Coordinates of C-alpha atoms in Angstrom, one line a residue:
M1 CA 0.0 0.0 0.0
E2 CA 2.8 2.3 0.9
A3 CA 4.6 1.9 -2.5
K4 CA 1.4 2.5 -4.3
A5 CA 0.6 5.7 -2.6
Q6 CA 4.1 6.8 -3.1
K7 CA 3.9 6.7 -6.9
K8 CA 0.6 8.6 -7.3
I9 CA 2.8 11.6 -8.5
G10 CA 5.6 11.3 -10.8
L11 CA 7.7 8.6 -12.6
D12 CA 9.5 5.5 -11.1
L13 CA 12.9 6.2 -12.3
T14 CA 14.3 2.9 -10.9
E15 CA 12.7 0.8 -13.7
G16 CA 12.8 0.6 -17.6
S17 CA 15.2 2.1 -20.1
I18 CA 17.7 4.4 -18.5
L19 CA 18.1 6.8 -21.5
R20 CA 14.3 6.9 -22.2
G21 CA 13.6 7.5 -18.6
L22 CA 16.3 10.2 -18.3
L23 CA 15.1 12.1 -21.4
I24 CA 11.3 11.8 -20.5
F25 CA 12.2 13.2 -17.1
A26 CA 14.8 15.8 -18.3
V27 CA 13.0 17.3 -21.3
P28 CA 10.2 19.0 -19.2
I29 CA 13.0 20.3 -16.9
V30 CA 14.9 21.7 -19.9
L31 CA 11.7 23.4 -21.2
T32 CA 10.9 24.8 -17.8
N33 CA 14.4 26.2 -17.3
I34 CA 14.4 27.6 -20.9
I35 CA 11.2 29.4 -20.3
Q36 CA 12.4 30.8 -16.9
Q37 CA 15.6 32.0 -18.6
F38 CA 13.6 33.2 -21.6
Y39 CA 11.5 35.6 -19.7
S40 CA 14.6 36.8 -17.9
L41 CA 16.2 37.4 -21.3
V42 CA 13.0 39.3 -22.4
D43 CA 13.6 41.8 -19.7
L44 CA 17.1 42.5 -21.0
M45 CA 15.9 42.5 -24.6
V46 CA 13.1 45.0 -24.0
I47 CA 15.3 47.2 -21.9
G48 CA 18.2 47.1 -24.4
Q49 CA 16.0 47.9 -27.3
F50 CA 13.7 50.6 -25.8
V51 CA 15.9 52.2 -23.1
G52 CA 19.5 51.6 -24.2
S53 CA 22.8 50.7 -22.5
T54 CA 22.0 52.7 -19.4
G55 CA 18.9 50.6 -18.8
T56 CA 20.9 47.4 -19.6
A57 CA 23.5 48.4 -17.1
G58 CA 20.8 49.2 -14.5
V59 CA 19.1 45.8 -14.9
S60 CA 22.4 44.0 -14.9
S61 CA 23.6 45.7 -11.7
G62 CA 20.3 45.8 -10.0
G63 CA 19.8 42.1 -10.7
E64 CA 23.1 41.1 -8.9
I65 CA 21.4 40.2 -5.6
A66 CA 18.6 38.4 -7.3
D67 CA 21.2 36.4 -9.1
L68 CA 23.0 35.8 -5.8
V69 CA 19.8 34.7 -4.0
M70 CA 18.4 32.5 -6.7
P71 CA 21.2 29.9 -6.5
V72 CA 20.5 29.7 -2.7
A73 CA 16.8 28.8 -3.4
T74 CA 17.9 26.3 -6.0
A75 CA 20.5 24.8 -3.5
F76 CA 17.9 24.1 -0.8
A77 CA 15.3 22.9 -3.4
S78 CA 18.0 20.6 -4.8
A79 CA 18.8 19.3 -1.3
G80 CA 15.1 18.6 -0.7
Q81 CA 14.7 17.0 -4.1
I82 CA 17.6 14.5 -3.5
Y83 CA 16.4 13.7 0.1
I84 CA 12.8 13.1 -1.3
A85 CA 14.1 11.1 -4.2
Q86 CA 16.0 8.7 -1.9
L87 CA 12.8 8.5 0.4
V88 CA 10.7 7.7 -2.7
G89 CA 13.2 5.1 -3.9
S90 CA 13.1 3.4 -0.5
R91 CA 9.3 3.7 -0.3
Q92 CA 9.2 5.8 3.0
T93 CA 5.9 7.6 2.5
D94 CA 5.5 9.2 5.9
Q95 CA 9.0 10.6 5.9
T96 CA 8.3 12.0 2.5
K97 CA 5.4 14.0 3.8
K98 CA 7.4 15.4 6.7
G99 CA 10.4 16.3 4.4
A100 CA 8.1 18.2 2.0
G101 CA 6.5 20.3 4.8
T102 CA 9.8 21.0 6.3
L103 CA 11.4 22.1 3.0
I104 CA 8.6 24.6 2.3
T105 CA 8.9 26.1 5.8
L106 CA 12.6 26.4 5.8
M107 CA 12.7 28.1 2.4
L108 CA 10.0 30.6 3.2
L109 CA 11.8 31.6 6.4
M110 CA 15.1 32.1 4.5
S111 CA 13.4 34.2 1.8
M112 CA 12.0 36.7 4.3
A113 CA 15.5 37.2 5.7
F114 CA 17.0 37.8 2.3
M115 CA 14.2 40.2 1.3
V116 CA 14.6 42.4 4.3
I117 CA 18.5 42.5 4.0
T118 CA 18.4 43.4 0.3
I119 CA 15.8 46.3 0.8
I120 CA 17.8 47.8 3.7
F121 CA 21.3 47.5 2.1
C122 CA 20.6 48.0 -1.6
G123 CA 22.4 51.3 -1.9
P124 CA 25.8 50.2 -0.3
I125 CA 25.6 46.9 -2.4
L126 CA 25.3 48.9 -5.7
R127 CA 28.2 51.1 -4.7
L128 CA 30.3 48.1 -3.7
I129 CA 29.9 46.6 -7.2
N130 CA 30.8 49.9 -8.9
C131 CA 27.4 50.3 -10.5
P132 CA 27.8 53.1 -13.2
E133 CA 26.4 56.4 -11.8
A134 CA 24.3 56.9 -14.9
A135 CA 22.4 53.6 -14.2
F136 CA 22.4 53.9 -10.3
G137 CA 18.8 55.0 -10.0
Q138 CA 17.4 52.4 -12.3
A139 CA 19.5 49.7 -10.7
K140 CA 18.3 50.6 -7.1
A141 CA 14.6 50.5 -8.2
Y142 CA 15.2 47.1 -9.9
M143 CA 16.9 45.6 -6.8
I144 CA 14.2 46.8 -4.3
I145 CA 11.2 45.7 -6.4
T146 CA 12.7 42.2 -7.2
A147 CA 13.5 41.7 -3.5
I148 CA 9.8 41.8 -2.8
G149 CA 9.4 38.7 -4.9
M150 CA 11.9 36.6 -3.1
P151 CA 9.4 34.6 -0.9
F152 CA 7.6 33.6 -4.1
I153 CA 10.8 32.5 -5.7
F154 CA 11.7 30.3 -2.7
G155 CA 8.2 28.9 -2.4
Y156 CA 8.0 28.0 -6.1
N157 CA 11.4 26.3 -5.9
A158 CA 10.4 24.3 -2.9
V159 CA 7.3 22.9 -4.5
C160 CA 9.4 22.0 -7.7
G161 CA 12.0 20.3 -5.6
I162 CA 9.3 18.1 -4.0
L163 CA 7.8 17.3 -7.4
R164 CA 11.0 16.4 -9.0
G165 CA 12.1 14.3 -6.1
M166 CA 8.9 12.3 -6.7
G167 CA 9.8 11.9 -10.4
E168 CA 7.3 14.6 -11.6
S169 CA 8.9 17.1 -14.0
R170 CA 6.0 18.1 -16.2
K171 CA 4.0 20.2 -13.8
P172 CA 6.8 22.8 -13.1
L173 CA 6.7 23.4 -16.9
L174 CA 3.1 24.5 -16.5
F175 CA 3.8 26.7 -13.6
I176 CA 6.7 28.5 -15.3
S177 CA 4.6 29.0 -18.4
V178 CA 2.2 30.9 -16.4
A179 CA 5.0 33.2 -15.2
A180 CA 6.4 33.7 -18.7
V181 CA 3.1 34.9 -20.1
I182 CA 2.7 37.3 -17.2
N183 CA 6.2 38.6 -17.5
I184 CA 6.1 39.2 -21.2
V185 CA 2.8 41.0 -21.2
M186 CA 3.7 43.1 -18.3
D187 CA 7.2 44.0 -19.8
V188 CA 5.6 45.3 -22.9
L189 CA 2.9 47.2 -21.0
L190 CA 5.1 48.8 -18.3
V191 CA 8.4 49.4 -20.3
V192 CA 7.2 50.0 -23.9
V193 CA 3.8 51.7 -23.2
F194 CA 4.2 53.3 -19.9
R195 CA 8.0 53.9 -20.1
M196 CA 8.8 52.8 -16.6
D197 CA 12.3 51.6 -17.6
A198 CA 14.1 49.2 -15.2
A199 CA 11.3 49.6 -12.5
G200 CA 8.7 48.3 -15.0
T201 CA 10.9 45.3 -15.8
A202 CA 11.2 44.6 -12.1
I203 CA 7.5 44.8 -11.5
A204 CA 6.9 42.4 -14.5
T205 CA 9.4 39.9 -13.0
T206 CA 8.0 40.1 -9.6
L207 CA 4.4 39.6 -10.8
A208 CA 5.6 36.6 -12.8
Q209 CA 7.2 35.0 -9.7
V210 CA 3.9 35.5 -7.9
G211 CA 2.0 33.8 -10.7
A212 CA 4.4 30.8 -10.7
F213 CA 4.1 30.3 -7.0
I214 CA 0.3 30.6 -6.9
A215 CA 0.1 28.0 -9.8
A216 CA 2.4 25.6 -7.9
F217 CA 0.6 26.0 -4.6
L218 CA -2.8 25.5 -6.2
F219 CA -1.6 22.3 -7.8
M220 CA -0.5 20.9 -4.4
Y221 CA -3.8 21.9 -2.9
R222 CA -5.9 20.4 -5.6
H223 CA -3.9 17.1 -5.5
K224 CA -3.5 17.1 -1.7
E225 CA -4.4 13.4 -1.4
D226 CA -1.5 12.5 -3.8
F227 CA 0.9 14.6 -1.7
D228 CA -0.6 13.9 1.6
F229 CA -0.7 17.7 1.7
E230 CA -2.8 19.5 4.4
L231 CA -3.5 23.2 4.5
R232 CA -2.9 23.4 8.2
L233 CA 0.0 24.6 10.4
S234 CA 0.8 21.1 11.4
Y235 CA 1.9 20.2 7.9
F236 CA 4.5 23.0 7.9
K237 CA 5.9 22.0 11.3
L238 CA 9.7 21.6 11.1
N239 CA 10.6 17.9 11.5
R240 CA 13.9 17.7 13.3
H241 CA 15.4 14.9 11.2
A242 CA 14.1 16.2 7.8
A243 CA 15.4 19.7 8.7
R244 CA 18.8 18.4 9.7
V245 CA 19.2 16.4 6.5
I246 CA 18.0 19.4 4.3
L247 CA 20.2 21.9 6.1
Y248 CA 23.2 19.5 6.0
Q249 CA 22.8 19.1 2.3
G250 CA 21.6 22.5 1.5
L251 CA 23.9 24.8 3.6
P252 CA 27.1 23.8 1.8
Q253 CA 25.5 24.3 -1.6
A254 CA 24.0 27.6 -0.5
I255 CA 27.3 28.9 1.0
R256 CA 29.0 27.7 -2.1
S257 CA 26.5 29.6 -4.2
L258 CA 27.0 32.7 -2.1
L259 CA 30.8 32.5 -2.4
V260 CA 30.5 31.9 -6.1
R261 CA 28.2 34.9 -6.5
F262 CA 30.6 37.0 -4.4
S263 CA 33.5 36.0 -6.7
L264 CA 31.2 36.9 -9.7
L265 CA 30.6 40.2 -8.0
W266 CA 34.3 40.7 -7.7
V267 CA 34.7 39.9 -11.4
N268 CA 31.8 42.0 -12.5
A269 CA 33.0 44.9 -10.3
N270 CA 36.4 44.7 -12.1
I271 CA 34.7 44.5 -15.5
N272 CA 32.5 47.5 -14.6
S273 CA 35.7 49.6 -14.0
Y274 CA 36.4 49.3 -17.8
G275 CA 33.3 51.4 -18.6
L276 CA 29.7 51.2 -19.9
T277 CA 30.6 49.1 -22.9
A278 CA 32.3 46.4 -20.8
T279 CA 29.4 46.5 -18.3
A280 CA 26.7 46.1 -21.0
T281 CA 28.7 43.3 -22.7
N282 CA 29.2 41.5 -19.5
G283 CA 25.6 41.9 -18.6
V284 CA 24.3 40.6 -21.9
G285 CA 26.9 37.8 -21.9
N286 CA 26.0 36.6 -18.5
K287 CA 22.4 36.3 -19.5
I288 CA 23.2 34.3 -22.6
Q289 CA 25.6 32.1 -20.6
K290 CA 22.8 31.4 -18.0
F291 CA 20.3 30.7 -20.8
L292 CA 22.8 28.1 -22.4
D293 CA 23.5 26.7 -19.1
V294 CA 19.9 25.5 -18.9
F295 CA 20.5 22.5 -21.0
T296 CA 23.3 21.0 -18.9
T297 CA 21.9 22.2 -15.6
S298 CA 18.6 20.6 -16.4
L299 CA 20.3 17.3 -17.2
N300 CA 22.2 17.5 -14.0
Q301 CA 18.9 18.0 -12.1
A302 CA 17.3 15.1 -13.8
A303 CA 20.3 12.8 -13.4
G304 CA 20.6 13.7 -9.8
A305 CA 17.0 12.8 -9.0
M306 CA 17.4 9.6 -11.0
V307 CA 20.5 8.6 -9.2
G308 CA 18.9 9.4 -5.9
Q309 CA 15.9 7.1 -6.5
N310 CA 18.1 4.3 -7.7
L311 CA 20.5 4.6 -4.8
G312 CA 17.5 4.6 -2.5
A313 CA 16.3 1.4 -4.2
R314 CA 19.8 -0.2 -3.9
K315 CA 20.3 -0.3 -7.6
Q316 CA 23.9 1.0 -7.7
E317 CA 24.7 -0.4 -11.2
R318 CA 21.8 1.4 -12.7
A319 CA 22.8 4.6 -10.9
G320 CA 26.3 4.4 -12.4
R321 CA 25.0 3.7 -16.0
T322 CA 22.8 6.8 -15.6
I323 CA 25.9 9.0 -15.4
W324 CA 27.3 7.7 -18.6
Y325 CA 24.0 8.3 -20.4
T326 CA 24.0 11.8 -19.0
F327 CA 27.5 12.4 -20.2
G328 CA 26.6 11.5 -23.7
C329 CA 23.7 13.9 -23.6
T330 CA 25.8 16.8 -22.2
I331 CA 28.6 16.4 -24.8
T332 CA 26.1 16.5 -27.6
V333 CA 24.7 19.8 -26.2
A334 CA 28.2 21.2 -25.9
V335 CA 28.9 20.5 -29.6
A336 CA 25.7 22.1 -30.7
L337 CA 26.4 25.2 -28.6
T338 CA 29.9 25.4 -29.9
M339 CA 28.6 25.6 -33.5
M340 CA 26.3 28.5 -32.5
S341 CA 29.1 30.4 -30.9
L342 CA 31.4 30.0 -33.9
L343 CA 28.8 30.6 -36.6
I344 CA 26.4 33.3 -35.3
P345 CA 27.9 35.0 -32.3
R346 CA 27.1 38.6 -33.5
Q347 CA 23.5 37.7 -34.3
V348 CA 23.0 36.2 -30.8
F349 CA 24.3 39.4 -29.1
G350 CA 22.3 41.5 -31.5
L351 CA 19.1 40.2 -29.9
F352 CA 19.8 42.3 -26.9
T353 CA 21.7 45.4 -28.0
K354 CA 22.2 47.6 -31.1
D355 CA 25.5 49.2 -29.8
P356 CA 28.3 48.3 -32.3
E357 CA 31.0 48.4 -29.6
V358 CA 29.0 46.0 -27.4
L359 CA 28.5 43.7 -30.4
E360 CA 32.2 43.7 -31.2
M361 CA 33.1 42.8 -27.6
G362 CA 30.3 40.3 -27.5
V363 CA 31.8 38.2 -30.3
V364 CA 34.9 37.6 -28.1
F365 CA 32.6 36.7 -25.2
M366 CA 30.8 34.1 -27.2
H367 CA 34.1 32.5 -28.3
M368 CA 35.1 32.4 -24.7
L369 CA 32.0 30.3 -23.9
I370 CA 33.3 27.4 -26.0
A371 CA 35.8 26.3 -23.4
Y372 CA 33.0 26.6 -20.8
Y373 CA 30.6 24.4 -22.7
F374 CA 32.9 21.4 -22.7
C375 CA 34.1 21.8 -19.1
S376 CA 30.5 22.2 -18.0
A377 CA 29.5 19.0 -20.0
V378 CA 31.9 16.9 -17.9
V379 CA 31.1 18.6 -14.6
T380 CA 27.4 18.4 -15.1
A381 CA 27.3 14.7 -15.9
F382 CA 29.7 13.4 -13.2
Q383 CA 28.7 15.8 -10.5
A384 CA 25.2 14.3 -10.7
M385 CA 26.6 11.3 -8.8
V386 CA 28.1 13.6 -6.1
V387 CA 24.6 15.2 -5.8
G388 CA 22.6 12.1 -6.1
C389 CA 24.5 10.2 -3.3
G390 CA 24.2 13.2 -1.0
Y391 CA 27.9 13.9 -0.7
A392 CA 27.5 17.5 0.5
S393 CA 31.1 18.2 1.4
M394 CA 32.4 17.0 -2.0
N395 CA 29.8 19.1 -3.8
F396 CA 30.8 22.1 -1.7
M397 CA 34.5 21.6 -2.5
I398 CA 33.8 21.3 -6.3
G399 CA 31.7 24.5 -6.2
I400 CA 34.4 26.5 -4.4
L401 CA 37.1 25.3 -6.9
D402 CA 34.7 26.2 -9.8
G403 CA 33.3 29.5 -8.7
V404 CA 35.9 31.0 -6.4
I405 CA 39.4 29.6 -6.6
S406 CA 39.5 28.9 -10.3
K407 CA 37.5 32.0 -11.4
I408 CA 39.4 34.5 -9.3
G409 CA 42.8 32.9 -9.8
L410 CA 42.4 32.7 -13.5
S411 CA 41.1 36.2 -13.7
I412 CA 44.2 37.5 -12.0
L413 CA 46.4 35.4 -14.2
F414 CA 44.8 36.4 -17.5
A415 CA 43.7 40.0 -16.8
T416 CA 46.7 41.2 -14.6
V417 CA 49.6 38.9 -15.0
M418 CA 49.2 38.3 -18.8
G419 CA 47.8 41.9 -19.3
M420 CA 44.7 40.8 -21.3
G421 CA 42.5 43.4 -19.6
V422 CA 38.8 43.0 -19.7
Y423 CA 39.1 40.0 -22.0
G424 CA 41.1 38.2 -19.4
Y425 CA 38.0 38.1 -17.2
F426 CA 36.0 36.6 -20.0
W427 CA 38.5 33.8 -20.7
A428 CA 38.8 33.1 -16.9
I429 CA 35.1 32.3 -16.9
G430 CA 35.6 30.0 -19.8
F431 CA 38.2 27.8 -18.1
S432 CA 37.0 28.1 -14.6
R433 CA 35.4 24.6 -14.6
A434 CA 38.4 22.6 -15.8
L435 CA 39.7 21.5 -12.5
P436 CA 36.3 20.7 -11.0
A437 CA 35.7 18.5 -14.2
V438 CA 38.8 16.4 -13.3
I439 CA 37.7 16.0 -9.7
C440 CA 34.2 14.9 -10.6
V441 CA 35.4 12.2 -13.0
A442 CA 38.0 11.0 -10.5
F443 CA 35.3 10.6 -7.8
F444 CA 33.0 8.7 -10.1
L445 CA 35.7 6.3 -11.4
S446 CA 36.9 5.6 -7.9
G447 CA 33.6 4.0 -7.0
K448 CA 33.6 5.5 -3.5
W449 CA 30.0 6.7 -4.0
K450 CA 28.9 3.0 -3.7
E451 CA 30.1 3.0 0.0
R452 CA 28.4 6.2 1.1
K453 CA 25.6 6.0 3.6
L454 CA 22.2 7.2 2.2
L455 CA 20.3 10.3 3.5
T456 CA 17.4 7.9 4.4
E457 CA 19.5 5.9 6.8

């Protein structure tokens, strides 16, 4: 009875063809993340075309904290996803319910803290990252307004983490589609029609986040029997064991994400010192990079959940084979993205800006991304085992190497020691994942993941 109840929602990723199961589970995640990045890109496209480089710099600088907080939300949602995936694989229905309620509560509490801190310290933060004075007012408005949407970002990610842990990846696609429609309509209305500049884009983004959360929450409520969901305070009570596991898994990822973002703030602050063209190029380039990351990141999320379920079901060989199938998929994506960067780099950047100087610098940025594609393909596939088995400290170390040590170290090497200037920072981003790639492969081939204690034990 318990196993039957457990599988009312989602796919059983422990049976059937691995590649077919991986793709069926991953494709909706890819589409979900593409839509999420797309409506973020729409913000930049509308601003770039109707406001200009000042607006682009304002959204880019004003969005730094949102870009910092989003990975924290993703980190805890991912931690909850892997914990729930292992519980689902081992058929522990009651613990799954407690884990879901605890995850939602923890994330909402954290989001409120981030919202208050961002609103209070928005001015000093913008000065710290050398926001261009011409864009300061727009950046401040964007940062404050998007901070109000943080609880909805965290709430939406919590629900999606629960669903994906259960093997359900299609419903988040529906939720984010609601958000995309709201965002695009409001962007056109507030920026193009009412000329509210960066503030209009921020309002559109926040309303989109509210829409996604409401859609996700309504789904849980309408299918409360499948989730064992109850709209009462007892459901959201923090379970000590579940909270300990989620915090143990999520905190290293969150700290890593924060340190990575701080290193990016350092890189961006240095790039900003080269002037408005460099700032606008970096802002557009970062958006494009995040959009292209969707493909590999989505495969990592899918593979992590699949590995988690199979390890929970004690199917280690199947978990290992999942990694190899994932690697084949990520390399295919890297080759396709490389062709795009070589053949149409100017056209891609031209979607976001008409500035000829930004377009010229953007071509170099797109070429830089080629190294990043292949390093990411390796990290994405093999790190899925680190994530799926719940090895939080290893995941933390990989993230620090990737986002802090390599990125800052290579930036200093290329930009300062080798005298490459602003282009040195671009190439540092491209090669920052090389060392983490080696470590992820070494861990997988060592087979030590087979000996690790599960989160459910």
